PDB file of C-alpha atoms in Angstrom:
ATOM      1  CA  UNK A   1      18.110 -25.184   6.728  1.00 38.00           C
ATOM      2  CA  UNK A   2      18.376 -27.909   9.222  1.00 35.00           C
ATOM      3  CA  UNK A   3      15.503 -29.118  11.518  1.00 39.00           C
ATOM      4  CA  UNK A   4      16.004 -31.936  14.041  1.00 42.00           C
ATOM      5  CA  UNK A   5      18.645 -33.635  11.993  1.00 41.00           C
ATOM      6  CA  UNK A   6      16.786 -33.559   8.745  1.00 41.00           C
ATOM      7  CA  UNK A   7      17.600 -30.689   5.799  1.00 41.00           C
ATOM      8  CA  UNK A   8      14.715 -29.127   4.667  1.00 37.00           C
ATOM      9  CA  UNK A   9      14.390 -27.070   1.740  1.00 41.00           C
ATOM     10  CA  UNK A  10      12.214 -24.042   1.411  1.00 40.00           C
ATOM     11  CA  UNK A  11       9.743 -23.525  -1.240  1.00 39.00           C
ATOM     12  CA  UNK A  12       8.302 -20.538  -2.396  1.00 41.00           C
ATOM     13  CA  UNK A  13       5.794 -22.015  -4.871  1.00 42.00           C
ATOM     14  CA  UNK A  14       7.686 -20.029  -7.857  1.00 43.00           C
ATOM     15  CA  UNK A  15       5.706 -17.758  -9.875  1.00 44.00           C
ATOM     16  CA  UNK A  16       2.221 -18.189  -9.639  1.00 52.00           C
ATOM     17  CA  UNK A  17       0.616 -16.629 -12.809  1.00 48.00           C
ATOM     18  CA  UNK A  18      -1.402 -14.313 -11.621  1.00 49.00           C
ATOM     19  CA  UNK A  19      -3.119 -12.716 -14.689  1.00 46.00           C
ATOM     20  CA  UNK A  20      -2.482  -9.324 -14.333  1.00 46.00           C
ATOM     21  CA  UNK A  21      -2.187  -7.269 -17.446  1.00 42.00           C
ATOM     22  CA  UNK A  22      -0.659  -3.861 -16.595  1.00 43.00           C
ATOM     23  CA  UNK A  23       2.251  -3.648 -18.809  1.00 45.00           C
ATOM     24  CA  UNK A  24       3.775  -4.184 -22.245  1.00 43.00           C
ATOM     25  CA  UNK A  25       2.799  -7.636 -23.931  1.00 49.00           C
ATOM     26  CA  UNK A  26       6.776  -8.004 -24.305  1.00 47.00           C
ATOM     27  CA  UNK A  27       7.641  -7.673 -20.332  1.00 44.00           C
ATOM     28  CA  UNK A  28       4.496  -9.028 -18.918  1.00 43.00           C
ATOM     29  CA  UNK A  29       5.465 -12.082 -17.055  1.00 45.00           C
ATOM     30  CA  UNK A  30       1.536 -12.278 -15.498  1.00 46.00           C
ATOM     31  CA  UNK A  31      -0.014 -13.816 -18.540  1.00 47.00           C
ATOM     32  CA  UNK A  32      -0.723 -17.831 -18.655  1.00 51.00           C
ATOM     33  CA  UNK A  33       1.395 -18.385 -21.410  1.00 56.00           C
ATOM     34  CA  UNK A  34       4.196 -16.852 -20.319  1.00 51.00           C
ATOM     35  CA  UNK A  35       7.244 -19.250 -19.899  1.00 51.00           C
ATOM     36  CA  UNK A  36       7.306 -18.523 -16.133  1.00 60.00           C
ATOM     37  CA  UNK A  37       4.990 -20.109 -12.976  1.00 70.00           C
ATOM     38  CA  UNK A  38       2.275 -22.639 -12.537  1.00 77.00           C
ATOM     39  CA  UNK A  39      -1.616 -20.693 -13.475  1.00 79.00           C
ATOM     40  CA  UNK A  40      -3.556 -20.443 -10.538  1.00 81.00           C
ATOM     41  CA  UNK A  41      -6.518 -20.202 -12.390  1.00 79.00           C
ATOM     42  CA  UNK A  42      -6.302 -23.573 -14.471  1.00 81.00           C
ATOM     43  CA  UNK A  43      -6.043 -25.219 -10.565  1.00 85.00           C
ATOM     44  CA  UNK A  44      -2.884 -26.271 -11.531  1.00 84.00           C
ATOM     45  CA  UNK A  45      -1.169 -24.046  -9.140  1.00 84.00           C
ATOM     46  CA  UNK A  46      -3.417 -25.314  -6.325  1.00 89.00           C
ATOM     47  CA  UNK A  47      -2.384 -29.284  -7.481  1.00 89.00           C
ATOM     48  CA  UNK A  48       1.479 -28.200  -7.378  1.00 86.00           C
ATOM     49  CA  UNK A  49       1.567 -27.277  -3.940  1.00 89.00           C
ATOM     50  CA  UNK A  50      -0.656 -30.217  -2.559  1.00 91.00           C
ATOM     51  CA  UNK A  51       2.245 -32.354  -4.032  1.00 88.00           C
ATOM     52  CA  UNK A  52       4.815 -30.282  -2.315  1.00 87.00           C
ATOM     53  CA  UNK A  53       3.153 -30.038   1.051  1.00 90.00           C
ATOM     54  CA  UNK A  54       3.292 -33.862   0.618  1.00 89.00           C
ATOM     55  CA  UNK A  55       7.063 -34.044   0.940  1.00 86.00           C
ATOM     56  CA  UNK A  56       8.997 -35.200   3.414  1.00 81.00           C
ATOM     57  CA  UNK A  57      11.958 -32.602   2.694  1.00 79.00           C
ATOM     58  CA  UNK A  58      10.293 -29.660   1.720  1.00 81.00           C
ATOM     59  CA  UNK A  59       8.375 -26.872   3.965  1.00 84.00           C
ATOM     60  CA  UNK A  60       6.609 -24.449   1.903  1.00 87.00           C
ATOM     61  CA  UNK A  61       6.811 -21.431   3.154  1.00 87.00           C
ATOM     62  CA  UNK A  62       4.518 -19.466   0.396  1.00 89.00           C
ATOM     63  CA  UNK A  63       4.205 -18.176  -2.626  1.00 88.00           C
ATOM     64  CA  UNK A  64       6.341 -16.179  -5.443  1.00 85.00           C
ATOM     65  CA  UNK A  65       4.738 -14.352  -8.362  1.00 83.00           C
ATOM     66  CA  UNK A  66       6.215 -11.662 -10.559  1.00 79.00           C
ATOM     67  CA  UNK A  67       3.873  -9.882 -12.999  1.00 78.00           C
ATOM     68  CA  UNK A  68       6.823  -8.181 -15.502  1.00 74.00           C
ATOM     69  CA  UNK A  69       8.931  -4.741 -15.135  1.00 74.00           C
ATOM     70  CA  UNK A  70       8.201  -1.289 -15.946  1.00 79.00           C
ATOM     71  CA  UNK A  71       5.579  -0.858 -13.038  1.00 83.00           C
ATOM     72  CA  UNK A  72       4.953   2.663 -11.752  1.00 85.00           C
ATOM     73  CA  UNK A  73       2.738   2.501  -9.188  1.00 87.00           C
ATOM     74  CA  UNK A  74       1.454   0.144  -6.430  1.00 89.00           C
ATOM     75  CA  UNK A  75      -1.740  -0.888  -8.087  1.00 89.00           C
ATOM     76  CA  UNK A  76      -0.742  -3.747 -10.143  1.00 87.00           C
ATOM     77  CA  UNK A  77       1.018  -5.259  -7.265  1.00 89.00           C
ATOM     78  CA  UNK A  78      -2.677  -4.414  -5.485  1.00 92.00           C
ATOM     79  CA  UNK A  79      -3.866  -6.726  -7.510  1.00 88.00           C
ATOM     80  CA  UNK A  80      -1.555  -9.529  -7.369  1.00 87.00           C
ATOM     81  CA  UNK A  81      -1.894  -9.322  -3.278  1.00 92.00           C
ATOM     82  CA  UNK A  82      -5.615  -9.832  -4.140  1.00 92.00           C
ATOM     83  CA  UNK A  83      -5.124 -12.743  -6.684  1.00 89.00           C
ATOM     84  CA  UNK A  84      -2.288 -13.908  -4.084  1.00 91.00           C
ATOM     85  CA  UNK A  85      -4.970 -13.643  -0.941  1.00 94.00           C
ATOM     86  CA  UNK A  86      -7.793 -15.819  -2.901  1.00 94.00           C
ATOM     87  CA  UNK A  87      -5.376 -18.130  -3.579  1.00 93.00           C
ATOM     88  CA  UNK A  88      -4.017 -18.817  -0.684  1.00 95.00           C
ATOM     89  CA  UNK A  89      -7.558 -18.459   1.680  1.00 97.00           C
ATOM     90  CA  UNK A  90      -8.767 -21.600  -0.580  1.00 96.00           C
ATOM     91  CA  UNK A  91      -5.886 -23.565   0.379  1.00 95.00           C
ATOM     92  CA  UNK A  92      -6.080 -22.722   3.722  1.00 97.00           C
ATOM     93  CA  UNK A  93     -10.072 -24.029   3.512  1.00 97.00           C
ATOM     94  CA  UNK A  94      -8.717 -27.416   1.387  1.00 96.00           C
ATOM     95  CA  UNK A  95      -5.620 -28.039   2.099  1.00 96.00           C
ATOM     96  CA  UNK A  96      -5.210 -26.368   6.167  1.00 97.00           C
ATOM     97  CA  UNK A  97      -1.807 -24.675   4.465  1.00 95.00           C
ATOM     98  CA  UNK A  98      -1.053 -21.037   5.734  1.00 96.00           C
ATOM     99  CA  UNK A  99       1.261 -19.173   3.263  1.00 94.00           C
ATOM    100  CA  UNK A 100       4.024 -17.016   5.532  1.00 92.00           C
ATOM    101  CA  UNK A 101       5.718 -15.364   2.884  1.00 91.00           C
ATOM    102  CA  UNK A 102       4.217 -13.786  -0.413  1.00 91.00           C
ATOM    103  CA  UNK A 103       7.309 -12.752  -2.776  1.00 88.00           C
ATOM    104  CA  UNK A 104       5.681 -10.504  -5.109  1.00 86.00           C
ATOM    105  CA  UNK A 105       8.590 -10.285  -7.439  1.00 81.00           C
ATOM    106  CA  UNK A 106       9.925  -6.897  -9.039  1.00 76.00           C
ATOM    107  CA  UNK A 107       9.351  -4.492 -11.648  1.00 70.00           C
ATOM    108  CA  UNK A 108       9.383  -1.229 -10.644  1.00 82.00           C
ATOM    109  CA  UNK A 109      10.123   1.046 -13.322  1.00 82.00           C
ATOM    110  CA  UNK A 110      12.753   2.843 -14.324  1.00 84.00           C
ATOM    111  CA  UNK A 111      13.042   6.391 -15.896  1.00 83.00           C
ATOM    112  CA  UNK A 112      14.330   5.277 -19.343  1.00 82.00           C
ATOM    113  CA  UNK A 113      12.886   8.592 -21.218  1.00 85.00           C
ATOM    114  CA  UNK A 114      11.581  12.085 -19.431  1.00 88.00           C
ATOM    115  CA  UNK A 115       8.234  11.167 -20.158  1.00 90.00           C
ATOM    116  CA  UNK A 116       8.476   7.592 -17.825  1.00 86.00           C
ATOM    117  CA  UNK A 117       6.940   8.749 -14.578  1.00 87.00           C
ATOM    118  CA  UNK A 118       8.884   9.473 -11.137  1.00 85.00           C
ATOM    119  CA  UNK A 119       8.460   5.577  -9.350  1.00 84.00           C
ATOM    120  CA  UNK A 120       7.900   6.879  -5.500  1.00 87.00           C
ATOM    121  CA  UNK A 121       8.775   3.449  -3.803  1.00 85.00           C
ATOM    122  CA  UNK A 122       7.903   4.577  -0.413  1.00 89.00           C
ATOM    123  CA  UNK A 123       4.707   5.579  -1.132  1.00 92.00           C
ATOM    124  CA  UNK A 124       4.305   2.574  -3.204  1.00 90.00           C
ATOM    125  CA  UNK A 125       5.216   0.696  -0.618  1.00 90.00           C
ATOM    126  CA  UNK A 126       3.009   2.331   1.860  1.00 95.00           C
ATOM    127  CA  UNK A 127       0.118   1.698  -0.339  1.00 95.00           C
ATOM    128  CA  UNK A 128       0.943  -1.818  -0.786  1.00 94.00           C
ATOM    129  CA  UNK A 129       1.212  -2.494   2.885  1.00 95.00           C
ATOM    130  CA  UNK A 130      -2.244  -1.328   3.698  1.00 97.00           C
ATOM    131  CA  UNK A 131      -4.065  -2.956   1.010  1.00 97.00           C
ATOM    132  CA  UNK A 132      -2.473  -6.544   2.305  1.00 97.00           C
ATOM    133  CA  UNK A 133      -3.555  -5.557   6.084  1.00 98.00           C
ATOM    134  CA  UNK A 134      -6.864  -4.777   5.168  1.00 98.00           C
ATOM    135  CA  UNK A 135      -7.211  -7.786   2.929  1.00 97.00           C
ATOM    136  CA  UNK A 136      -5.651 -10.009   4.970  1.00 98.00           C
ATOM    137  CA  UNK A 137      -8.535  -8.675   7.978  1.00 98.00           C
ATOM    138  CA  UNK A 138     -11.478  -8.655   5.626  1.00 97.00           C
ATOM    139  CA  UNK A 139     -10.319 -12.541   4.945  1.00 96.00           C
ATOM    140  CA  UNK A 140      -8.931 -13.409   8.356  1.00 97.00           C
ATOM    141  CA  UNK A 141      -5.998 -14.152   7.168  1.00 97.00           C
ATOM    142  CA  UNK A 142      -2.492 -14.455   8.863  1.00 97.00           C
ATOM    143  CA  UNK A 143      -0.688 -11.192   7.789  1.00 97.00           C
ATOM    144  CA  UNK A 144       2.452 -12.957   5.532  1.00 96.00           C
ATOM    145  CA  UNK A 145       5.900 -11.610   5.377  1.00 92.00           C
ATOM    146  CA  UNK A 146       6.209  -9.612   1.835  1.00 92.00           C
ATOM    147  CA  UNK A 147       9.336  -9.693  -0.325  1.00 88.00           C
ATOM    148  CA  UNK A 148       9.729  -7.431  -3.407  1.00 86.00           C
ATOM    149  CA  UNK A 149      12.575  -7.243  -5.538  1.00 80.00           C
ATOM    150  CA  UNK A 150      13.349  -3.692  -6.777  1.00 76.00           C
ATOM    151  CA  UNK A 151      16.097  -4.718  -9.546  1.00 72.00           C
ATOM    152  CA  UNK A 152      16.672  -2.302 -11.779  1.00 73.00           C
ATOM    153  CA  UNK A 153      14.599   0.677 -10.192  1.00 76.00           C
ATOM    154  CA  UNK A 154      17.371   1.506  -7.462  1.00 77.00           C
ATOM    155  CA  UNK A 155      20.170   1.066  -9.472  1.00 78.00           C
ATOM    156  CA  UNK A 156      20.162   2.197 -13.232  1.00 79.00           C
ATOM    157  CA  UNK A 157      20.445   5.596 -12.443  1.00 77.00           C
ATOM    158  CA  UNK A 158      23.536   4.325 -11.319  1.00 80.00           C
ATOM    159  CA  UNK A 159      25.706   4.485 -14.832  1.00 77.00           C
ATOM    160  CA  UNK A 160      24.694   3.607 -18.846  1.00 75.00           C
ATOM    161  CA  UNK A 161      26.254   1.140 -21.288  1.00 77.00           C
ATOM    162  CA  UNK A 162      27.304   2.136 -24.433  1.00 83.00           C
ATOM    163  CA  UNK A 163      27.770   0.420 -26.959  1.00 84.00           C
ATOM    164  CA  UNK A 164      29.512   0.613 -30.430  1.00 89.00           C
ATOM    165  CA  UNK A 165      27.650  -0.560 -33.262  1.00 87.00           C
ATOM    166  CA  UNK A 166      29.634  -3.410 -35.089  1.00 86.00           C
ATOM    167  CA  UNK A 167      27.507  -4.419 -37.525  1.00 85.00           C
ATOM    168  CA  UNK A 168      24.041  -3.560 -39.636  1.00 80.00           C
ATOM    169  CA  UNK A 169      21.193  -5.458 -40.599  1.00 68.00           C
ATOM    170  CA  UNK A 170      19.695  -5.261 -43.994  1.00 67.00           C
ATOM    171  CA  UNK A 171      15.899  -6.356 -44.176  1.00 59.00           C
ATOM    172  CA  UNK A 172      15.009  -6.860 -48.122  1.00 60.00           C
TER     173      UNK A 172
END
């Protein structure tokens, strides 16, 4: 976007690692060595955005985390609003920065088998809503915008792929 003649670019401070283990080793994208994000808790995280609130171009407008796929319920994403909230309340104390936006990424499941639970995103979504507001009181914190990106959930029920086998493996 442009401000007063100058182009700005927006940073969400992509993927925060926020430790959350709630899923499958394989499509957990919360752990510290996963390829994605900066770790908050190694203050690494905290040193990344100091540099980027110290350039000229860039206006960081908050934070992005994403803590893997498969998620059924709001409680996991509970707990990334929580990791998300202490975050950003000690760089409002250190730094004076206010986070606007928290992008908690995506996930929700889908119904692959009979077995995978019903994923009721309104509820979900309900749920996630007042755990922020009453985190973001209890802390006095601004209320931030929240982004979450449903992906698959609202659209593989959609149609399948299939697929021909063309070849087979033999493991001796």
């Amino acid at each position: 976007c442009c401000y007063d003649g100058r182009i700005f670019q927006n940073l969400s401070c992509s993927f925060l690692n926020c430790q959350i283990f709630h899923t499958l080793q394989a499509i957990n994208t919360g752990r510290i060595d996963c390829q994605f994000g900066v770790p908050i808790e190694t203050g690494q995280a905290a040193r990344f955005v100091a540099a980027a609130l110290t350039m000229e171009h860039l206006e960081v407008e908050g934070f992005h985390s994403h803590i893997g796929s498969q998620i059924f319920e709001a409680e996991p994403f509970c707990d990334a609003v929580d990791i998300l909230l202490d975050f950003a309340q000690g760089l409002r104390q250190d730094l004076g920065f206010v986070a606007r936006t928290f992008n908690l990424g995506g996930g929700f499941g889908v119904r692959y088998r009979d077995s995978d639970p019903v994923v009721n995103i309104p509820a979900n979504i309900q749920a996630l809503a007042a755990h922020l507001t009453q985190g973001c009181l209890a802390k006095d914190y601004p209320l931030p915008r929240i982004l979450l990106e449903p992906g698959r959930s609202i659209v593989a029920d959609a149609g399948l792929t299939l697929y021909r086998v063309g070849g087979e493996k033999t493991i001796e």
